[in-house]
C-alpha cells in the first residue's frame, strides 16, 4: 500500500465532502474516508514533532503515537506503568532511579533503543554543551531540572541521579517531554529533526504537508503489538465551525474539542460523543509587573468583574465548572476544596478600582483563535471584554492564530499586553504552579510565568512540595499555595473543563484519557 497516495485521496475526499455540505446545506455526508485510515480533525497546525521542543497538547496528540517514554500513564488514569522500561528501583533517599530497559526494541529508523539512547535524550535537553543542544530550545526541560546525571550502567540499564528527592519525577517521565527520540535521527537532521521524527511508537512518521496534514502509518513491529489502523491523518482545522462541518460531511472521523453549542448536532447512531474529566484550568494571565495589574486590588477587581457562571453556562453550555484557583479539582488529593470562586460582583469590582485610585484603566488583551484546551476563546474573550468594560476598564482585544499567540505570550507580556487567555492541562499538581507561578519561572528564566507574578512564600511552598516524599505533606503545601495565589489574584480564574470528542460510527475502541492525549494504537476504523 502506498500510504502517501492513499492519504492524499482521503484528504481530497474530505474536501469534496465539505464542499458538498457548503452547497447543499444539511445534506447527508457525501464522502467517506478509507477503511483502516483514521482522519483526525486537529485544532491547529503542530509546531514541531520533537517532543522535547513543544508544549501544546495539540502537538502531544500526535507525538504520543509516534514515540514511547520509559514509562506511560495506565489507560484511564494518571498512574504510571512500565513502557520502554520494564521496571525500576528507587533508592531509599529518593535520589536514584535505576531503570531496566526493554530488550529488542528499535527506533523507526532501524537503530537500537538502549541505555545510551536514553542518556542522549536527557543530555540533549539538560546539557548546554551537548553537541545537539542547538536542536532546541527545550521549554519543558524544567520537568527534569532535578536531574544531576544520567548514566548508562550497561546496554539495558540506565540510572538517573537527582539533586534532591523529586516527587513528580516518574509522572514527568510519562509526560511527552520524557518521550525518547532516535539519536541517529537527531544527528542526521539536526535542527530539522522536528520535521523528520523517529521514535519507537505504534505509528511511524510518513509525511508532513504544511497546513494540510501530518500522516503517520502503522508500525507492524511495535513492541507492544501492531496497531489496528494502517494510517492516521492529522488535519489542522483551526476554525471550530469548519471542524464541525467536516465531521458532519464525513471528511474527518474524529474531532477533538467539540464546541459546546455543536454537541447537539452529533446525536444519533451516526456518531459517538465521548467525554472525560481531567486536570484542566482556563484562566487569564494578568501582567503583574507593569500597568494596571501591578496592583493586587486591580487584579482582584478583574476577578470580581468577570461573570464566570455566565461563561461556563452560556458560552460553554455547561461543559465546565467555575475555577476557584490555580489547581484543578481533578487532583482531588491536592485540591483545596475550602476555596470558593470569586463571585460575580461588579459593584465590588468598582469599589476596588476606586480604592486603588484607578479610573478607566486601558488594557491590551491577547485572545487566540483556538488552541489546546482553549474551548471557545473568541466568544469567551468577547464576553470577558464586555464584563471588564462594564466596571470601568477600557479593553482592546488583539487576536492571534494559536502558534503565533504562544510566540507572543510565552516570552512574557512586558511591553506588549496587560492580559492574555491561557489554558493548561497537566499531569501533576506541581506542574502548572511550578512552571507558571514561581518567581524562578519568569520567561527570562525559561519558565511560563508570563505575567511575572512573584511571592516568596509561594516559591517556598512549591519548592518544599516537590521534594517531599509524603503525599499528605505535599497536599497540605499545595493547599496553602492555592489560598495565597487566590488572594494575590495573578490570574482571573475562569473554568475547569470536561474534555470531549466525537467519532463517526465507523470508529471503534476509542476513549479519551485524563491526560488529554489521543492514544490510537487500539482504535479500529471500519
Coordinates of C-alpha atoms in Angstrom, one line a residue:
X1 CA 0.0 0.0 0.0
X2 CA 1.2 3.5 -0.9
X3 CA 0.3 5.4 2.3
X4 CA 1.0 8.8 0.8
X5 CA -1.2 8.3 -2.3
X6 CA -4.0 6.8 -0.1
X7 CA -3.9 9.6 2.4
X8 CA -3.9 12.3 -0.3
X9 CA -7.0 10.6 -1.7
X10 CA -8.5 10.7 1.8
X11 CA -7.9 14.5 2.1
X12 CA -9.3 15.1 -1.3
X13 CA -12.4 13.1 -0.4
X14 CA -12.7 15.1 2.8
X15 CA -12.5 18.4 0.8
X16 CA -15.2 17.2 -1.5
X17 CA -17.5 16.3 1.4
X18 CA -17.1 19.8 2.9
X19 CA -17.9 21.5 -0.4
X20 CA -21.0 19.3 -0.7
X21 CA -22.1 20.5 2.7
X22 CA -21.4 24.1 1.8
X23 CA -23.5 23.7 -1.3
X24 CA -26.4 21.5 -0.1
X25 CA -26.8 22.8 3.5
X26 CA -27.9 20.0 5.7
X27 CA -27.4 17.3 3.1
X28 CA -26.1 13.9 4.4
X29 CA -22.4 13.2 4.2
X30 CA -21.2 12.6 0.6
X31 CA -17.8 11.2 1.2
X32 CA -16.3 8.5 3.4
X33 CA -12.7 8.2 4.4
X34 CA -10.9 4.9 3.6
X35 CA -11.2 1.9 6.0
X36 CA -8.2 1.5 8.1
X37 CA -7.2 5.2 7.8
X38 CA -8.3 7.4 10.6
X39 CA -8.7 11.2 9.8
X40 CA -8.4 13.4 12.9
X41 CA -9.5 17.0 12.9
X42 CA -6.9 18.8 15.0
X43 CA -7.3 22.3 16.4
X44 CA -4.1 23.8 14.8
X45 CA -1.0 23.0 12.8
X46 CA 1.6 21.4 15.0
X47 CA 4.6 23.5 15.9
X48 CA 7.1 20.6 15.7
X49 CA 7.2 16.8 16.1
X50 CA 10.1 16.8 18.5
X51 CA 8.6 16.0 22.0
X52 CA 11.4 17.9 23.8
X53 CA 10.7 21.1 21.9
X54 CA 7.0 21.6 22.2
X55 CA 4.5 22.5 24.9
X56 CA 1.0 22.2 23.4
X57 CA -1.4 19.3 23.8
X58 CA -2.3 19.8 20.1
X59 CA 1.2 18.6 19.3
X60 CA 1.2 15.9 22.1
X61 CA -1.8 14.3 20.5
X62 CA 0.4 13.3 17.6
X63 CA 3.6 12.7 19.4
X64 CA 2.2 10.1 21.9
X65 CA 1.5 7.8 19.0
X66 CA 5.0 8.1 17.4
X67 CA 7.1 7.9 20.5
X68 CA 7.3 6.0 23.8
X69 CA 8.8 7.0 27.1
X70 CA 10.4 4.9 29.8
X71 CA 7.0 4.9 31.5
X72 CA 3.5 5.8 30.5
X73 CA 0.1 6.5 32.1
X74 CA -2.0 3.5 32.7
X75 CA -5.1 3.7 30.5
X76 CA -7.9 5.8 32.0
X77 CA -5.6 7.1 34.8
X78 CA -2.6 9.3 35.6
X79 CA -0.9 6.3 37.3
X80 CA 2.5 5.4 35.9
X81 CA 3.2 1.9 34.4
X82 CA 6.1 0.4 32.5
X83 CA 6.7 1.2 28.8
X84 CA 10.3 1.2 27.4
X85 CA 11.4 0.4 30.9
X86 CA 10.2 -2.9 32.2
X87 CA 10.7 -2.0 35.9
X88 CA 12.7 0.3 38.1
X89 CA 14.2 0.8 41.6
X90 CA 14.2 3.9 43.7
X91 CA 16.9 4.4 46.3
X92 CA 15.8 4.9 50.0
X93 CA 16.7 8.6 49.9
X94 CA 14.7 9.1 46.7
X95 CA 17.6 10.5 44.7
X96 CA 18.5 7.5 42.4
X97 CA 16.1 5.8 39.9
X98 CA 17.5 2.8 38.1
X99 CA 15.5 1.5 35.1
X100 CA 15.8 -1.8 33.4
X101 CA 15.1 -1.4 29.7
X102 CA 13.0 -3.4 27.3
X103 CA 15.1 -5.7 25.1
X104 CA 14.9 -5.9 21.3
X105 CA 13.2 -2.5 20.7
X106 CA 14.3 -0.5 17.6
X107 CA 13.6 3.1 16.6
X108 CA 11.6 3.6 13.3
X109 CA 14.9 4.3 11.5
X110 CA 16.2 0.8 12.4
X111 CA 18.7 1.9 15.1
X112 CA 18.5 0.1 18.5
X113 CA 16.9 1.6 21.6
X114 CA 19.2 1.2 24.5
X115 CA 20.6 3.0 27.6
X116 CA 22.9 5.2 25.6
X117 CA 19.9 6.5 23.6
X118 CA 18.2 7.4 26.9
X119 CA 21.3 9.3 28.0
X120 CA 21.5 11.1 24.7
X121 CA 17.9 12.3 25.1
X122 CA 18.2 13.8 28.5
X123 CA 21.7 15.2 27.9
X124 CA 20.4 17.0 24.8
X125 CA 17.7 18.7 26.9
X126 CA 19.7 19.4 30.1
X127 CA 23.4 19.9 29.0
X128 CA 24.1 23.2 27.2
X129 CA 27.3 21.8 25.9
X130 CA 25.7 18.8 24.3
X131 CA 26.5 18.7 20.5
X132 CA 22.8 18.7 19.7
X133 CA 21.6 21.2 22.3
X134 CA 21.1 23.6 19.4
X135 CA 18.1 21.5 18.2
X136 CA 16.1 23.1 21.0
X137 CA 15.0 25.3 22.7
X138 CA 13.5 22.8 25.2
X139 CA 10.9 24.8 27.1
X140 CA 9.8 22.0 29.4
X141 CA 13.3 20.8 30.4
X142 CA 12.2 22.3 33.7
X143 CA 10.5 19.0 34.3
X144 CA 13.9 17.4 34.7
X145 CA 15.8 20.2 36.4
X146 CA 16.4 18.0 39.4
X147 CA 18.4 15.5 37.3
X148 CA 22.2 15.8 38.1
X149 CA 23.3 12.8 36.0
X150 CA 22.0 10.2 33.6
X151 CA 24.3 7.1 33.3
X152 CA 24.2 4.1 31.1
X153 CA 25.1 1.3 33.6
X154 CA 25.0 -1.2 30.8
X155 CA 23.2 -1.6 27.5
X156 CA 19.8 -2.2 29.1
X157 CA 20.2 -0.3 32.4
X158 CA 20.1 3.4 32.9
X159 CA 20.4 5.3 36.2
X160 CA 19.1 8.9 37.0
X161 CA 20.7 10.7 39.9
X162 CA 18.7 13.6 41.3
X163 CA 20.0 16.6 43.2
X164 CA 17.2 16.0 45.8
X165 CA 14.1 13.9 46.1
X166 CA 11.6 15.0 43.5
X167 CA 8.1 13.6 43.9
X168 CA 6.7 14.2 40.3
X169 CA 9.7 12.6 38.6
X170 CA 8.0 9.4 37.4
X171 CA 4.9 11.3 36.3
X172 CA 7.0 13.7 34.3
X173 CA 8.8 10.8 32.6
X174 CA 5.4 9.7 31.4
X175 CA 4.7 13.2 30.0
X176 CA 5.5 13.9 26.3
X177 CA 8.7 15.8 27.4
X178 CA 10.0 12.4 28.5
X179 CA 9.4 10.6 25.2
X180 CA 12.5 9.0 23.7
X181 CA 13.7 10.1 20.3
X182 CA 16.2 8.4 18.0
X183 CA 19.7 9.8 18.5
X184 CA 20.6 8.8 14.9
X185 CA 17.7 10.8 13.5
X186 CA 18.7 13.9 15.6
X187 CA 22.3 13.5 14.3
X188 CA 21.1 13.2 10.7
X189 CA 18.5 16.0 10.6
X190 CA 19.8 18.4 13.3
X191 CA 17.6 21.4 13.7
X192 CA 15.2 19.9 11.2
X193 CA 14.5 16.8 13.4
X194 CA 11.1 18.3 14.4
X195 CA 10.0 17.8 10.7
X196 CA 11.6 14.3 10.5
X197 CA 10.7 12.5 13.7
X198 CA 11.7 8.9 14.6
X199 CA 10.6 7.1 17.8
X200 CA 9.7 3.6 18.9
X201 CA 5.9 4.1 19.0
X202 CA 3.0 2.3 17.4
X203 CA 3.0 4.7 14.4
X204 CA 5.8 5.8 12.1
X205 CA 6.1 9.2 10.6
X206 CA 5.2 9.3 6.9
X207 CA 5.0 12.9 5.8
X208 CA 4.0 16.4 6.9
X209 CA 2.3 18.7 4.4
X210 CA 2.2 22.1 5.9
X211 CA -1.2 23.4 6.8
X212 CA -2.7 20.3 5.2
X213 CA -1.9 17.1 7.1
X214 CA 0.6 15.1 9.2
X215 CA 0.5 11.5 8.2
X216 CA 1.7 8.5 10.3
X217 CA 1.5 4.8 9.3
X218 CA 1.1 1.7 11.5
X219 CA 4.3 0.2 12.8
X220 CA 3.9 -3.6 12.3
X221 CA 6.9 -4.3 14.5
X222 CA 5.7 -2.3 17.5
X223 CA 7.0 -3.9 20.7
X224 CA 3.5 -3.8 22.3
X225 CA 1.7 -5.2 19.3
X226 CA 0.9 -3.8 15.9
X227 CA -1.8 -1.1 15.8
X228 CA -5.1 -1.9 14.1
X229 CA -5.0 1.2 11.9
X230 CA -3.0 1.3 8.7
X231 CA -2.5 5.1 9.0
X232 CA -3.7 8.2 10.8
X233 CA -4.1 11.6 9.1
X234 CA -4.0 14.6 11.4
X235 CA -5.6 17.6 9.7
X236 CA -5.2 21.1 11.2
X237 CA -8.6 22.8 11.1
X238 CA -8.3 25.9 13.1
X239 CA -11.9 27.1 12.9
X240 CA -14.2 25.1 15.1
X241 CA -17.2 25.6 12.9
X242 CA -15.3 24.2 9.9
X243 CA -14.3 21.2 12.0
X244 CA -17.9 20.6 12.8
X245 CA -18.9 20.9 9.1
X246 CA -16.1 18.5 8.1
X247 CA -17.3 16.0 10.8
X248 CA -20.9 16.2 9.6
X249 CA -19.8 15.9 6.0
X250 CA -17.8 12.7 6.6
X251 CA -14.5 14.3 5.9
X252 CA -13.0 13.5 9.3
X253 CA -13.6 10.5 11.5
X254 CA -12.6 12.0 14.8
X255 CA -12.9 15.6 16.1
X256 CA -11.4 16.8 19.3
X257 CA -12.6 19.8 21.4
X258 CA -16.2 20.0 20.0
X259 CA -17.7 23.4 20.6
X260 CA -20.4 23.1 23.3
X261 CA -23.0 24.7 21.0
X262 CA -22.4 22.0 18.4
X263 CA -22.7 18.9 20.6
X264 CA -26.4 18.5 19.8
X265 CA -25.6 18.1 16.1
X266 CA -23.9 14.8 16.9
X267 CA -26.9 13.0 18.4
X268 CA -28.0 9.7 16.8
X269 CA -26.4 6.5 15.6
X270 CA -24.0 8.1 13.1
X271 CA -21.8 9.5 15.9
X272 CA -20.4 8.8 19.3
X273 CA -19.8 11.7 21.7
X274 CA -17.1 10.9 24.3
X275 CA -16.4 12.9 27.5
X276 CA -13.6 12.6 30.1
X277 CA -12.8 14.7 33.1
X278 CA -9.2 15.7 33.5
X279 CA -6.9 18.3 35.2
X280 CA -7.7 21.4 33.2
X281 CA -7.8 25.1 34.1
X282 CA -8.7 28.0 31.8
X283 CA -7.5 31.4 33.1
X284 CA -6.4 34.9 32.2
X285 CA -2.8 35.8 32.8
X286 CA -2.5 39.3 34.3
X287 CA 0.6 41.4 33.8
X288 CA 1.6 41.9 37.4
X289 CA 4.9 43.6 36.5
X290 CA 3.6 46.8 34.9
X291 CA 0.4 48.6 34.1
X292 CA -2.9 48.4 36.0
X293 CA -2.5 44.8 37.1
X294 CA 0.7 45.6 39.0
X295 CA -1.8 46.5 41.8
X296 CA -3.3 43.5 43.6
X297 CA -6.6 45.4 44.1
X298 CA -7.0 45.8 40.3
X299 CA -6.3 42.1 39.8
X300 CA -8.9 41.3 42.4
X301 CA -11.3 43.7 40.7
X302 CA -10.9 41.8 37.4
X303 CA -11.8 38.6 39.2
X304 CA -15.0 40.1 40.6
X305 CA -15.9 41.8 37.3
X306 CA -15.9 38.6 35.1
X307 CA -19.1 36.6 35.2
X308 CA -17.7 33.1 35.2
X309 CA -21.0 31.5 35.7
X310 CA -22.3 33.0 32.5
X311 CA -19.2 31.9 30.7
X312 CA -19.5 28.2 31.7
X313 CA -23.3 28.0 31.4
X314 CA -24.0 30.2 28.4
X315 CA -20.8 30.2 26.3
X316 CA -19.6 26.7 27.2
X317 CA -23.1 25.2 27.5
X318 CA -22.4 23.7 31.0
X319 CA -19.4 21.7 29.9
X320 CA -17.2 23.3 32.5
X321 CA -17.2 24.4 36.1
X322 CA -16.1 27.8 37.5
X323 CA -12.5 27.6 38.7
X324 CA -11.7 28.6 42.3
X325 CA -7.9 28.8 41.9
X326 CA -4.8 27.5 40.1
X327 CA -5.2 23.8 40.9
X328 CA -7.8 21.7 39.0
X329 CA -10.2 19.8 41.2
X330 CA -9.3 16.6 39.2
X331 CA -6.2 16.5 41.5
X332 CA -8.6 15.6 44.4
X333 CA -5.8 14.8 46.9
X334 CA -4.1 18.2 46.4
X335 CA -7.1 20.4 45.7
X336 CA -8.2 22.9 48.3
X337 CA -12.0 22.5 48.4
X338 CA -12.4 25.1 51.1
X339 CA -11.8 27.8 48.4
X340 CA -14.8 29.4 46.8
X341 CA -14.6 31.0 43.4
X342 CA -14.6 34.8 43.2
X343 CA -18.3 35.7 42.9
X344 CA -19.6 37.9 40.1
X345 CA -19.8 41.2 41.8
X346 CA -19.5 44.3 39.5
X347 CA -20.0 46.7 42.4
X348 CA -17.2 45.2 44.4
X349 CA -15.0 45.4 41.3
X350 CA -15.8 49.2 41.0
X351 CA -15.1 49.7 44.7
X352 CA -11.7 48.0 44.4
X353 CA -10.8 50.1 41.4
X354 CA -11.7 53.2 43.3
X355 CA -9.7 52.1 46.3
X356 CA -6.7 51.6 44.0
X357 CA -7.2 55.1 42.7
X358 CA -7.5 53.8 39.1
X359 CA -10.0 55.3 36.7
X360 CA -10.9 53.8 33.3
X361 CA -7.6 51.7 33.1
X362 CA -6.7 50.8 29.5
X363 CA -5.9 47.1 28.8
X364 CA -4.5 45.3 25.8
X365 CA -6.0 41.8 25.9
X366 CA -4.4 38.9 23.8
X367 CA -7.0 36.4 22.5
X368 CA -6.4 33.3 20.5
X369 CA -8.4 31.9 17.6
X370 CA -8.2 28.4 19.1
X371 CA -5.7 26.1 20.8
X372 CA -5.2 23.2 23.2
X373 CA -7.9 23.3 25.8
X374 CA -8.8 26.9 24.9
X375 CA -12.5 26.0 24.5
X376 CA -14.3 28.9 22.7
X377 CA -11.6 31.6 23.1
X378 CA -13.0 34.3 20.9
X379 CA -16.5 34.2 22.3
X380 CA -15.1 33.9 25.8
X381 CA -12.7 36.8 25.2
X382 CA -15.5 39.0 23.8
X383 CA -17.7 38.3 26.9
X384 CA -14.8 39.0 29.2
X385 CA -14.1 42.3 27.4
X386 CA -17.7 43.3 27.9
X387 CA -17.7 42.4 31.6
X388 CA -14.5 44.3 32.3
X389 CA -15.7 47.4 30.4
X390 CA -18.9 47.4 32.4
X391 CA -17.0 48.2 35.5
X392 CA -14.7 50.8 34.0
X393 CA -11.9 49.0 32.2
X394 CA -11.1 50.1 28.6
X395 CA -10.2 46.8 26.9
X396 CA -8.7 46.4 23.4
X397 CA -8.5 42.8 22.0
X398 CA -5.7 41.6 19.8
X399 CA -6.4 38.2 18.2
X400 CA -3.8 35.7 17.0
X401 CA -3.6 32.2 15.5
X402 CA -2.5 29.7 18.2
X403 CA 1.2 29.2 17.4
X404 CA 1.6 32.9 16.8
X405 CA -0.3 33.6 20.1
X406 CA 2.1 31.3 22.0
X407 CA 5.0 33.1 20.4
X408 CA 3.7 36.4 21.8
X409 CA 2.6 35.2 25.3
X410 CA 5.2 32.6 26.3
X411 CA 8.2 35.1 26.2
X412 CA 6.2 37.4 28.6
X413 CA 3.7 40.2 28.4
X414 CA 6.0 43.0 29.3
X415 CA 5.8 45.9 27.0
X416 CA 3.1 44.2 24.9
X417 CA -0.1 43.3 26.8
X418 CA -1.9 43.5 30.1
X419 CA -3.7 40.2 30.0
X420 CA -3.9 37.0 27.9
X421 CA -6.0 33.9 27.7
X422 CA -4.4 30.6 28.6
X423 CA -5.3 27.0 29.4
X424 CA -3.2 24.2 30.9
X425 CA -3.8 20.5 31.0
X426 CA -1.3 19.0 33.4
X427 CA -0.1 15.7 34.8
X428 CA 0.7 16.6 38.4
X429 CA -0.3 19.4 40.9
X430 CA 3.3 20.5 40.8
X431 CA 3.4 21.2 37.1
X432 CA 1.3 24.4 36.5
X433 CA 2.2 26.4 39.6
X434 CA 5.9 25.5 39.4
X435 CA 6.2 26.4 35.7
X436 CA 3.8 29.4 35.7
X437 CA 3.6 31.0 39.2
X438 CA 7.0 30.7 40.6
X439 CA 9.4 33.7 40.6
X440 CA 12.1 31.4 39.1
X441 CA 9.8 30.7 36.2
X442 CA 9.7 34.2 34.8
X443 CA 10.2 33.9 31.0
X444 CA 13.8 35.1 31.1
X445 CA 14.5 32.2 33.4
X446 CA 13.0 29.7 30.9
X447 CA 9.6 29.3 32.5
X448 CA 6.0 30.2 31.7
X449 CA 5.2 32.9 34.3
X450 CA 4.3 35.3 31.5
X451 CA 2.6 37.7 34.0
X452 CA 5.7 38.0 36.3
X453 CA 3.9 37.1 39.4
X454 CA 6.2 36.8 42.4
X455 CA 5.5 35.8 46.0
X456 CA 8.4 34.3 48.1
X457 CA 6.0 32.4 50.3
X458 CA 4.5 30.7 47.2
X459 CA 8.0 29.9 45.9
X460 CA 9.0 28.3 49.2
X461 CA 5.8 26.2 49.4
X462 CA 6.3 24.9 45.8
X463 CA 10.0 24.1 46.4
X464 CA 9.1 22.1 49.6
X465 CA 6.2 20.2 47.9
X466 CA 8.3 18.9 45.0
X467 CA 11.0 17.4 47.3
X468 CA 8.6 15.9 49.9
X469 CA 8.2 12.1 49.8
X470 CA 4.9 12.3 51.8
X471 CA 1.8 12.9 49.7
X472 CA -0.1 14.2 52.7
X473 CA 2.6 16.8 53.3
X474 CA 2.6 17.7 49.6
X475 CA -1.2 18.1 49.7
X476 CA -1.0 20.5 52.6
X477 CA 1.7 22.6 51.0
X478 CA -0.3 22.8 47.7
X479 CA -3.5 23.8 49.6
X480 CA -1.6 26.6 51.3
X481 CA -0.2 27.7 48.0
X482 CA -3.7 27.9 46.5
X483 CA -5.0 30.1 49.3
X484 CA -2.2 32.6 48.7
X485 CA -2.5 32.6 45.0
X486 CA -6.2 33.1 45.0
X487 CA -5.8 36.1 47.3
X488 CA -3.0 37.6 45.2
X489 CA -5.0 37.0 42.0
X490 CA -2.2 36.9 39.5
X491 CA -4.8 35.3 37.1
X492 CA -8.5 35.6 36.6
X493 CA -9.6 32.0 37.4
X494 CA -12.3 31.1 34.9
X495 CA -13.1 27.4 34.2
X496 CA -12.3 23.7 34.7
X497 CA -13.4 21.9 31.6
X498 CA -14.5 18.4 30.8
X499 CA -12.9 17.4 27.5
X500 CA -14.9 15.9 24.7
X501 CA -14.5 14.4 21.3
X502 CA -16.8 13.0 18.6
X503 CA -16.2 10.0 16.4
X504 CA -18.1 8.6 13.4
X505 CA -19.9 5.2 13.8
X506 CA -17.1 3.6 11.8
X507 CA -14.6 4.2 14.6
X508 CA -14.4 1.6 17.4
X509 CA -12.3 1.2 20.6
X510 CA -11.7 5.0 21.1
X511 CA -11.5 6.5 24.5
X512 CA -10.4 9.9 25.8
X513 CA -7.7 9.9 28.5
X514 CA -7.5 12.1 31.6
X515 CA -4.0 13.1 30.3
X516 CA -5.8 14.8 27.3
X517 CA -3.7 12.8 24.9
X518 CA -5.0 10.8 21.9
X519 CA -3.9 7.2 22.2
X520 CA -4.8 5.5 18.9
X521 CA -3.0 2.1 18.9
X522 CA -6.1 0.1 19.7
X523 CA -8.6 2.1 17.6
X524 CA -10.3 0.4 14.7
X525 CA -11.7 2.2 11.7
X526 CA -14.2 0.2 9.6

